[in-house]
XYZ file of C-alpha atoms in Angstrom:
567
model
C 1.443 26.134 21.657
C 1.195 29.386 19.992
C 0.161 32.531 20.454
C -2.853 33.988 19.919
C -3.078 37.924 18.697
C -5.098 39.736 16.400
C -4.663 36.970 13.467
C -5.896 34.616 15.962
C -4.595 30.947 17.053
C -2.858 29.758 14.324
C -1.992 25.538 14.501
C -0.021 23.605 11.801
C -1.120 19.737 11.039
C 0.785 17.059 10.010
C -1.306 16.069 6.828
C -1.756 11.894 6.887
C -0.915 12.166 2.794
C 1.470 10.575 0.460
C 4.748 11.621 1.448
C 6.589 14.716 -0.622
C 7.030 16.707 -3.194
C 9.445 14.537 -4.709
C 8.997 11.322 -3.319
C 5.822 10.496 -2.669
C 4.730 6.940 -1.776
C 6.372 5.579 0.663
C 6.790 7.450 4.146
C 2.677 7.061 5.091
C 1.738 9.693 6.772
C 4.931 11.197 8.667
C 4.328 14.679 7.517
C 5.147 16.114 4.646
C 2.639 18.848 3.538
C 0.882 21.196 6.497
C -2.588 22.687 6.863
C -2.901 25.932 8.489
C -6.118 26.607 10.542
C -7.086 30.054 12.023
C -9.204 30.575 14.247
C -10.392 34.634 14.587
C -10.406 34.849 18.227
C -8.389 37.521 19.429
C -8.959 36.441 23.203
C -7.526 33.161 22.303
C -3.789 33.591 24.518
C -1.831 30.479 24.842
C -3.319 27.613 22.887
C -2.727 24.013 22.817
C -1.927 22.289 19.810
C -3.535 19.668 18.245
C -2.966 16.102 18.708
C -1.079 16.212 15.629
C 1.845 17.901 17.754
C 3.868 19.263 15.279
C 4.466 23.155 14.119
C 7.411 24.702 11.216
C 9.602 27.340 12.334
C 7.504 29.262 9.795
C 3.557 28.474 8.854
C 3.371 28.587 4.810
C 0.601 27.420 3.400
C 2.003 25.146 0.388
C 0.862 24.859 -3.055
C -2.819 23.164 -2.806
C -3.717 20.486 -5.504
C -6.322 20.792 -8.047
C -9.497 19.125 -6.966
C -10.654 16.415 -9.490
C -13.977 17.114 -8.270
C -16.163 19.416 -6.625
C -16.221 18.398 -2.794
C -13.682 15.673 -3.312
C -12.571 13.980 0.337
C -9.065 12.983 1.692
C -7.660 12.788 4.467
C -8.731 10.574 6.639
C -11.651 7.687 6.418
C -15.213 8.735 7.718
C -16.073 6.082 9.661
C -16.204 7.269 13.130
C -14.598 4.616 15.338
C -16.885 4.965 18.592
C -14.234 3.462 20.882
C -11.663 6.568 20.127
C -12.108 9.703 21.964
C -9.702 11.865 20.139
C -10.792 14.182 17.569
C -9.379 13.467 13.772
C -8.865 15.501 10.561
C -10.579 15.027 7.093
C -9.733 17.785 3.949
C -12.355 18.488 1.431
C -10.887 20.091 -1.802
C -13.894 22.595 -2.789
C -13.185 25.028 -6.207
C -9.856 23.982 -5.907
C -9.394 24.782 -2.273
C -8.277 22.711 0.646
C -10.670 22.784 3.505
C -9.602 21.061 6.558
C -12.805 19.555 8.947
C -12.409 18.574 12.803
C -14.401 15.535 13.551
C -15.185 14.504 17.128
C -16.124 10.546 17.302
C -18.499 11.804 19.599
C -19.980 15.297 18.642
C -19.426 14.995 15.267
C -17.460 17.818 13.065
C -16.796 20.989 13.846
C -19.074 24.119 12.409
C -16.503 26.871 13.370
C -13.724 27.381 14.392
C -14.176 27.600 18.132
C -13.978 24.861 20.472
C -17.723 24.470 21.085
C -18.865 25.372 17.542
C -19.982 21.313 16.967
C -22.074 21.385 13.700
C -25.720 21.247 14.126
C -27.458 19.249 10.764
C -30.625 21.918 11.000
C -28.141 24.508 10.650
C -27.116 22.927 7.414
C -30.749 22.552 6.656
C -29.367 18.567 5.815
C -31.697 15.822 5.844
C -29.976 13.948 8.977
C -30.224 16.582 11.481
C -31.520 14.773 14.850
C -29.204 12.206 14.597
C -26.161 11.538 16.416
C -23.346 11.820 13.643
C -22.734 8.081 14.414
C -25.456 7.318 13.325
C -25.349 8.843 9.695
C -24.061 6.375 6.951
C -21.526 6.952 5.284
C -22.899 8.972 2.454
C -24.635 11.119 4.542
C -21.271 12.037 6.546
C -19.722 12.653 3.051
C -22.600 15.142 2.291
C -22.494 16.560 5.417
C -19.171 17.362 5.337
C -19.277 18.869 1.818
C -21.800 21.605 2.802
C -19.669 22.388 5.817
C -17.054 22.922 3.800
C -18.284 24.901 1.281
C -19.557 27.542 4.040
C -16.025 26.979 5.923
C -14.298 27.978 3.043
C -14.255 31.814 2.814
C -12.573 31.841 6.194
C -9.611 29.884 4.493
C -9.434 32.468 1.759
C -9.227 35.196 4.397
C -6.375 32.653 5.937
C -4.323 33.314 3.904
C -4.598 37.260 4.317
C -4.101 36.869 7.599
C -1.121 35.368 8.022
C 1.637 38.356 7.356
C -0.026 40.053 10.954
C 1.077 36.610 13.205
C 3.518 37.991 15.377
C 5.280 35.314 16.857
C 5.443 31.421 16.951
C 6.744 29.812 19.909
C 7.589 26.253 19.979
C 7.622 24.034 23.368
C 8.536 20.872 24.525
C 9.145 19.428 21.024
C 12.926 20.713 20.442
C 14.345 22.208 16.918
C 11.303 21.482 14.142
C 12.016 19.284 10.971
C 11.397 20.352 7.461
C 10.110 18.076 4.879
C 13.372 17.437 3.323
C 15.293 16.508 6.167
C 11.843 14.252 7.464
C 12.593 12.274 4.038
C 16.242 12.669 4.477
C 16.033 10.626 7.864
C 13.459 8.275 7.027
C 15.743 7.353 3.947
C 18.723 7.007 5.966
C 16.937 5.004 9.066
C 15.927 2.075 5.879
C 19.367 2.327 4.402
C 20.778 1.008 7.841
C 18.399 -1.196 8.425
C 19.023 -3.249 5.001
C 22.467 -2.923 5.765
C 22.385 -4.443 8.710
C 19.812 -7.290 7.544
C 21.992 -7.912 4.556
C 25.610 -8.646 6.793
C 23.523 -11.495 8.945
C 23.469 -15.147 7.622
C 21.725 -16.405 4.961
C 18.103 -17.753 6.449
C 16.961 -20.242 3.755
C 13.664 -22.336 3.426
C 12.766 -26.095 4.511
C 10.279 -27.663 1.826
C 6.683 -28.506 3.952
C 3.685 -30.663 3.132
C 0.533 -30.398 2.837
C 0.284 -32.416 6.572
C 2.652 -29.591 8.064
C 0.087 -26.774 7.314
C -2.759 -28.634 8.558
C -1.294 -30.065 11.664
C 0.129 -27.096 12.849
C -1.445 -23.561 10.979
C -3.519 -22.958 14.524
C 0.063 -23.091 16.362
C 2.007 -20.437 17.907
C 5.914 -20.638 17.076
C 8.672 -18.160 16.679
C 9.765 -16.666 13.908
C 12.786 -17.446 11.151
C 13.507 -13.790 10.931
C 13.625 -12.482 14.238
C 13.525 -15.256 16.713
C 10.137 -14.155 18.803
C 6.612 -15.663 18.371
C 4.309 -13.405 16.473
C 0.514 -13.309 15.153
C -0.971 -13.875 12.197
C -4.254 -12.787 12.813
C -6.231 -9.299 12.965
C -7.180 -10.691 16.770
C -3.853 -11.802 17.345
C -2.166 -8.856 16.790
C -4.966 -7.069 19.576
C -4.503 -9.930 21.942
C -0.388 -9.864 21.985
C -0.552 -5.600 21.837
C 1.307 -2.553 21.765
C 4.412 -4.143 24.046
C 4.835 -6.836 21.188
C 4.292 -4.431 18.386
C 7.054 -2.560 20.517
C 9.433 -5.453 20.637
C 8.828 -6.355 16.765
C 9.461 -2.896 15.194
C 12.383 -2.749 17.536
C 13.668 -5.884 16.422
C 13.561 -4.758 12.685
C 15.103 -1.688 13.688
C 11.925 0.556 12.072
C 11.498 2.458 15.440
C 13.907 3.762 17.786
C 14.871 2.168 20.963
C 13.569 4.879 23.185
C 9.981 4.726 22.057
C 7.331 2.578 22.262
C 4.022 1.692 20.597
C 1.167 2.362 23.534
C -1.930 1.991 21.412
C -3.255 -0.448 18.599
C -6.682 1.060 16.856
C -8.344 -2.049 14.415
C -9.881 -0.748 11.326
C -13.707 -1.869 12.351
C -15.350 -0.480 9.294
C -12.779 -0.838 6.147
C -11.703 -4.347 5.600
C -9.714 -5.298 2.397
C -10.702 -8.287 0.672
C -8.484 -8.398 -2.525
C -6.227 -10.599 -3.625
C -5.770 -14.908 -3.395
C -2.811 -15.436 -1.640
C -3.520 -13.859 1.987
C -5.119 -11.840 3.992
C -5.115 -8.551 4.880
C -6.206 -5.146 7.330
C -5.872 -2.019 8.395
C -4.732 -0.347 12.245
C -3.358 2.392 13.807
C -0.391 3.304 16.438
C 0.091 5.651 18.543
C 3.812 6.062 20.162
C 4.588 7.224 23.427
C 7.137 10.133 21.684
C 5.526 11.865 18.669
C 8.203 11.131 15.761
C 7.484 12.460 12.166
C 9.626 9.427 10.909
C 7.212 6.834 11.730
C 3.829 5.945 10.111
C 0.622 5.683 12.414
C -1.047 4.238 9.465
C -0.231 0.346 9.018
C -1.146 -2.202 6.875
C -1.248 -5.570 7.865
C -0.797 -9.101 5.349
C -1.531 -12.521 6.622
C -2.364 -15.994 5.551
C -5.857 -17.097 5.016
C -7.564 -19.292 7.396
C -7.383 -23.171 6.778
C -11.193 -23.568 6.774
C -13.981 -22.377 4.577
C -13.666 -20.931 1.246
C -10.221 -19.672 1.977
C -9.044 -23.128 2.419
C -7.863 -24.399 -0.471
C -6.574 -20.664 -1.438
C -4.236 -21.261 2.150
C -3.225 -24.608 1.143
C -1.933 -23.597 -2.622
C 0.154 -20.180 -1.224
C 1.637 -22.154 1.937
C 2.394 -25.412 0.107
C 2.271 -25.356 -3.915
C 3.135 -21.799 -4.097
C 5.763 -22.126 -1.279
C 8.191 -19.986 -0.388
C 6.499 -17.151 -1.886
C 5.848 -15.255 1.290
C 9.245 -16.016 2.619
C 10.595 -14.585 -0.423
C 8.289 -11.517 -0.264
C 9.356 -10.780 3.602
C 12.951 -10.949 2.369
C 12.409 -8.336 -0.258
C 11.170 -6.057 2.165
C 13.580 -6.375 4.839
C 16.489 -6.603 2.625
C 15.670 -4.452 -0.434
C 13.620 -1.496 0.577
C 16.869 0.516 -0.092
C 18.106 -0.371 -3.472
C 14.623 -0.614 -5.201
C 14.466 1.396 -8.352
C 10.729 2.272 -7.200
C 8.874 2.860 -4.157
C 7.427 0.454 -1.760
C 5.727 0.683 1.187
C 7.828 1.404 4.174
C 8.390 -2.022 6.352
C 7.959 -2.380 9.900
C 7.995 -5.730 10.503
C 7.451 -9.138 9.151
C 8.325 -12.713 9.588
C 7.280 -16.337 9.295
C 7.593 -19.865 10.651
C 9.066 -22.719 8.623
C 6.487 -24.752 11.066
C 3.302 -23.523 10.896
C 3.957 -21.730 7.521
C 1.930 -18.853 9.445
C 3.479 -15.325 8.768
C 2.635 -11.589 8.859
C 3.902 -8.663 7.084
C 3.431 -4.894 9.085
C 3.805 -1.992 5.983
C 3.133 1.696 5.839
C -0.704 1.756 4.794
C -0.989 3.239 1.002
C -3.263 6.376 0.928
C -5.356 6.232 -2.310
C -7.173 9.172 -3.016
C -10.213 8.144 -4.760
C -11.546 5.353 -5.908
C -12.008 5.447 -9.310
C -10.544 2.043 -10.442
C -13.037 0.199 -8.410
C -16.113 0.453 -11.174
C -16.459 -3.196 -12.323
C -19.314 -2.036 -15.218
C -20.079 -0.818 -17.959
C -16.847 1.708 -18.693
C -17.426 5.150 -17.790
C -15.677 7.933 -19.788
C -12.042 8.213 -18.476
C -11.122 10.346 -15.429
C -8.522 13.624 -15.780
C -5.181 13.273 -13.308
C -6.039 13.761 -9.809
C -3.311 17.006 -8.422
C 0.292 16.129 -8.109
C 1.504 13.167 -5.497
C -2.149 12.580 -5.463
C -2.076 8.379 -5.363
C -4.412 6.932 -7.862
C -6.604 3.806 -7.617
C -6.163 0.987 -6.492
C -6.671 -0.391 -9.786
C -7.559 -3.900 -10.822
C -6.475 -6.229 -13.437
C -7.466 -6.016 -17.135
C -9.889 -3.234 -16.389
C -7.582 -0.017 -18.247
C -10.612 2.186 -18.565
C -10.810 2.779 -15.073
C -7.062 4.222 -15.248
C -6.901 8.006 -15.148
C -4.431 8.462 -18.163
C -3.425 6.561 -21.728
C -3.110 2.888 -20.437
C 0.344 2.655 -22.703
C 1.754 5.180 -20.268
C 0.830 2.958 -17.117
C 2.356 -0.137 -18.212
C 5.381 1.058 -19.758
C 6.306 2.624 -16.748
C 5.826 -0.643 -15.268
C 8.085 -2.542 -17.843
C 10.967 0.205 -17.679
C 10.658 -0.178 -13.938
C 11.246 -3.934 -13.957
C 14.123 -3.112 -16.345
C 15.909 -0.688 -13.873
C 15.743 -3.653 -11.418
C 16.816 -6.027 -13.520
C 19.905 -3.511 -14.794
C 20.589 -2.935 -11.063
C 20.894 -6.343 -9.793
C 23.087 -7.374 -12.521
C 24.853 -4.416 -12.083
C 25.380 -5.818 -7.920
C 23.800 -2.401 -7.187
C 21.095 -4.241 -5.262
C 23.290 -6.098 -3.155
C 25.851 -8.948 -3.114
C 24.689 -11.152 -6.377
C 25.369 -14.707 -4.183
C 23.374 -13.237 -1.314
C 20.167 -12.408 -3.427
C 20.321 -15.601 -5.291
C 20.122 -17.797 -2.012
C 17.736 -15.273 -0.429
C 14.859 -15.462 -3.480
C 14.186 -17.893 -6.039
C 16.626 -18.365 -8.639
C 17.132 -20.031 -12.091
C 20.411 -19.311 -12.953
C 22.739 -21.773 -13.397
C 20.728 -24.846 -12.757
C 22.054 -28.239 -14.780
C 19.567 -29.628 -17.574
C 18.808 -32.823 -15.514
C 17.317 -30.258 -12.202
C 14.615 -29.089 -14.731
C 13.317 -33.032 -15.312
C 13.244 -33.056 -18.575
C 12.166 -36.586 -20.212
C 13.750 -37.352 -23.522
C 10.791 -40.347 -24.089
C 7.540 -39.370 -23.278
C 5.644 -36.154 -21.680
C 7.249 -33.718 -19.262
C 4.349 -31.558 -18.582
C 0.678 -32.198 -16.853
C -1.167 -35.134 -17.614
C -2.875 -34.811 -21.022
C -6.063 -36.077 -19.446
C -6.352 -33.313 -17.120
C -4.967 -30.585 -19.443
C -7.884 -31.446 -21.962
C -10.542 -29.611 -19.706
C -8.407 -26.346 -19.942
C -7.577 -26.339 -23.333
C -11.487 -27.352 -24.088
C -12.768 -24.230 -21.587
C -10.175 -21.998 -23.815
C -11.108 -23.058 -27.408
C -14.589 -22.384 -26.520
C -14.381 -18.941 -25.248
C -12.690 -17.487 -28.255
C -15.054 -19.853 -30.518
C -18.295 -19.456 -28.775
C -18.983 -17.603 -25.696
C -16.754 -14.497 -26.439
C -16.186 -14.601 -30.286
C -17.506 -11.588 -30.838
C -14.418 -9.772 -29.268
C -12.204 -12.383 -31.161
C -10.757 -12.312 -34.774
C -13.399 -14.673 -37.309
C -10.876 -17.136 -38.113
C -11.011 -18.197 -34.156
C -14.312 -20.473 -35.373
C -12.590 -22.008 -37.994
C -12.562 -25.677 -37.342
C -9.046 -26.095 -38.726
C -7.506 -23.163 -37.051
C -8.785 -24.445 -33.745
C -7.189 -28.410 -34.546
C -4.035 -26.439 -35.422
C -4.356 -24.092 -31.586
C -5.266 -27.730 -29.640
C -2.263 -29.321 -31.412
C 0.082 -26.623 -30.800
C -1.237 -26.122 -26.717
C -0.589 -30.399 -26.463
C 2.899 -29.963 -28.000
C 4.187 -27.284 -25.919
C 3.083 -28.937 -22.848
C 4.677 -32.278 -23.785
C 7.730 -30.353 -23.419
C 7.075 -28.263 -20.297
C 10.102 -28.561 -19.104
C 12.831 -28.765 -21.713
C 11.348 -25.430 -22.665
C 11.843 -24.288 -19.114
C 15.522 -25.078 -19.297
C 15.977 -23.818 -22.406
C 14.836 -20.091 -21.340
C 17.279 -20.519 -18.395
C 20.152 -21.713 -20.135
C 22.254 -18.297 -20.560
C 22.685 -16.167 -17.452
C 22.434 -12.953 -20.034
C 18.759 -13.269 -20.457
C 18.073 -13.854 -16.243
C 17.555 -11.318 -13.567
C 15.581 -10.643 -10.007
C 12.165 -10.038 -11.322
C 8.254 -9.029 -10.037
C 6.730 -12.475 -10.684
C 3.285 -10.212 -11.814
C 4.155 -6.367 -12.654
C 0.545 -5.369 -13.493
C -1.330 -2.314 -12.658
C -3.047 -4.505 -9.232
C 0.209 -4.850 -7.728
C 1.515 -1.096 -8.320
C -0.003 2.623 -7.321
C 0.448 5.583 -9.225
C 0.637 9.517 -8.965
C 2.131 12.424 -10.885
C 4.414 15.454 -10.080
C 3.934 18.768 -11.219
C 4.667 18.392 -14.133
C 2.054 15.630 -15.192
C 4.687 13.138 -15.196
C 3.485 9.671 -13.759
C 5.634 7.816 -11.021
C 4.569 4.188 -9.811
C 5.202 2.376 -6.547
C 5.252 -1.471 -6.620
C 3.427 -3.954 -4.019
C 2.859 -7.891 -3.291
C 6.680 -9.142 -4.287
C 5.704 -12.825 -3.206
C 7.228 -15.138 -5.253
C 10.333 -12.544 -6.217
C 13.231 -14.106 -7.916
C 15.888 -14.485 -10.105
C 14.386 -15.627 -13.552
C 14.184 -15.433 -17.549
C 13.313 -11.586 -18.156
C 11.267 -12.681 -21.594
C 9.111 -14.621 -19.734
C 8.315 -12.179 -17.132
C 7.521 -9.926 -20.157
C 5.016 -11.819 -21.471
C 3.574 -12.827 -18.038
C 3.383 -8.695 -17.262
């Protein structure tokens, strides 16, 4: 609460962004840059808070970041979810200025800045007016919300006037308030223990399955290898078993403290993700019975596909011909949040049965803030930086003129990332050596007979079955795409010489395998697929870009060159 005088009410929100001034990208939403909203109402007295809860000692308003665009929106999503009654937060950066709207799922946002000034679309002279703001799509919402903004925003700029005649701020009920630094300073601490404590318990190692152990048993419930308690692996599941299991998992992981408790799940109903082939994946929400600016409310959820439809046979090679790769990626995040040379998202949970092969990984949600690597067209001129900690994309694969600065800068920041991990492990800064290399995949010191190498014949796929591939690649380059290729690609003796060379260096698969494994010097824990899909990206203040890496399935000890090539 706070009181209200000639300045008005004046309330401080937590803003859902990426987290900090200096290290953005991995603490969700738990608070790290604050919104200041006056309302002119000198009548106001004692006013409640938002929902948000939280209020500084002091109300700055912080440095603002450049808009990329006029009437650019962040915050969060505008879908209204009709079966939530509280009111949310979106910020529209107009001219450069941060403009913070109140939405009510069911009134719609707010014109003013009193409690019954609910916008009215003929006041905006807007196109949807007689219509429930349910009812508007999407793009109309956006445009809505735009021209309230733009009107709205004079009475920030007189905000900020304003704020040297608040008398007094009062705080109640929520103790000694938190700055940013000491937010990050916890949150930091509260994953250092947590690895610790994962990394002094045995060594949990993976059975080899069949293809009969997926199908037979991917629709059963079983408990966990991790933590011992059954779990779901479904966007339903995870509704069905509820906050008291969501409860008991993050308490299990030690990501929440004892004396809370999760008391509400909200599904994402609108936004589903469908990227990626080796799971599944969605969005929710939390809500804990004590407000803590430590802890996310915006998850992100990873599962396996279902064994059925056009998912199947993607289920069937990550569970069996790609297996362990999700038991390896859990590990990484339990164990190695910690000592990562980059960011990741924050874990809450995860775990998976040897069994079923069913699983489920709980994550801090990534906040993108626009979506500018989603055009799969024709190449639009390139995008300036968004303003600093800002996260970019998500970006896909192979498409660099979607990314917002010189794409040599992007993936050398990748590679140099990959080399501070591989520096760090063989340093032992990333934990016990021995531990890592029975927790992931590793190469190292494997004799020449493990790699089945065949001293008389062929040790890679059957030539019969390669022929298709290499007969698919000749003709791109020569045919279908040789206008983007080099002429000598349609040279009928360069292309005997490529099918000869592509035969040979299958024949010997895997003495070539073994050979890239043979000295220790060259191997290290490794991203099995650094590319700009499985990172996000942002800058500081300075312009300088910082990364955050995602989807370590498949993470292992191996031969650095090859990752090199492969990123």
């Amino acid at each position: 609460r706070v009181r209200g005088g000639g300045a008005g009410m004046l309330a401080t929100r937590i803003f859902s962004g990426p987290p900090g001034r200096d290290e953005p990208g991995g603490c969700g939403n738990l608070g790290v840059r604050f919104a200041v909203d006056l309302a002119c109402n000198p009548e106001a007295g004692w006013q409640e808070l938002n929902r948000f809860g939280q209020i500084p000692r002091a109300a700055p308003i912080l440095p603002m970041p450049p808009a990329a665009d006029h009437g650019d929106i962040r915050g969060q999503l505008l879908d209204v979810d009709e079966d939530d009654e509280d009111p949310y937060e979106v910020v529209v950066m107009v001219d450069g200025q941060e403009v913070w709207i109140t939405i009510d799922p069911l009134k719609g946002p707010r014109w003013g800045l009193k409690d019954n000034d609910w916008v009215s679309m003929k006041q905006l002279g807007f196109a949807g007016h007689g219509r429930d703001f349910r009812a508007l799509t999407p793009s109309e919402r956006e445009t809505c919300l735009i021209q309230i903004a733009k009107k709205v925003k004079p009475l920030y700029e007189r905000l900020g006037k304003s704020l040297a005649r608040v008398q007094k701020v009062q705080e109640i009920d929520e103790g000694p308030q938190l700055s940013h630094s000491e937010i990050l300073a916890l949150v930091k601490e509260r994953i250092k223990n947590r690895c610790a404590l994962e990394m002094r318990r045995p060594v949990i190692t993976w059975r080899n399955i069949e293809i009969d152990d997926v199908t037979e048993n991917h629709m059963k419930t079983a408990k966990g290898m991790l933590y011992d308690m059954e779990f779901p692996w479904t966007e339903s599941g995870l509704a069905q078993m509820g906050p008291d299991w969501l409860t008991q998992a993050f308490h299990k992981a030690g990501s929440m403290d004892l004396d809370n408790k999760v008391v509400k799940i909200i599904l994402e109903k609108k936004i589903k993700v469908t990227t990626g082939n080796n799971g599944g994946k969605f969005l929710f929400e939390v809500k804990y019975k004590k407000p803590d600016p430590t802890l996310s409310t915006k998850l992100f959820a990873k599962i396996p596909y279902p064994l059925e439809g056009a998912t199947r046979t993607d289920r069937l090679s990550s569970s069996v011909n790609k297996q362990p790769q999700e038991f390896y990626e859990l590990n990484c995040n339990r164990l190695l949040e910690a000592t990562m040379p980059c960011r990741i998202p924050r874990f809450y949970f995860g775990d998976i049965s040897n069994d079923t092969t069913n699983w489920i990984l709980i994550t801090d949600r990534i906040l993108f803030s626009d979506r500018a690597g989603q055009n799969y067209g024709r190449p639009k001129p390139r995008k300036g930086p968004l303003g600093p900690f800002m996260i970019e994309g998500p970006y896909d694969k192979c498409l660099d003129y979607n990314l917002r600065g010189d794409p040599k800068e992007y993936y050398l920041l990748l590679v140099r990332t990959g080399a501070k991990m591989a520096g760090l492990y063989k340093a032992g800064k990333m934990g016990d050596i021995g531990l890592l290399q029975k927790s992931f995949g590793c190469m190292e010191g494997r004799s020449m007979e493990s790699w089945g190498m065949v001293f008389t014949g062929n040790s890679g796929e059957d030539p019969r079955l390669l022929r298709s591939k290499i007969d698919n690649g000749i003709g791109l380059i020569s045919d279908t795409g040789k206008a983007i290729y080099p002429s000598y690609c349609t040279d009928d003796a360069f292309l005997d010489k490529l099918r000869s060379a592509l035969y040979l260096m299958n024949a010997y698969t895997n003495e070539i395998n073994c050979w890239k494994h043979a000295s220790p010097d060259y191997i290290a824990l490794a991203h099995v697929n650094m590319n700009v899909d499985n990172a996000y990206f942002w800058r500081d203040k300075k312009n300088r870009l910082s990364c955050g890496v995602i989807d370590w399935a498949g993470l292992g000890s191996m031969c650095v060159g090859h990752k090199l090539w492969w990123w």
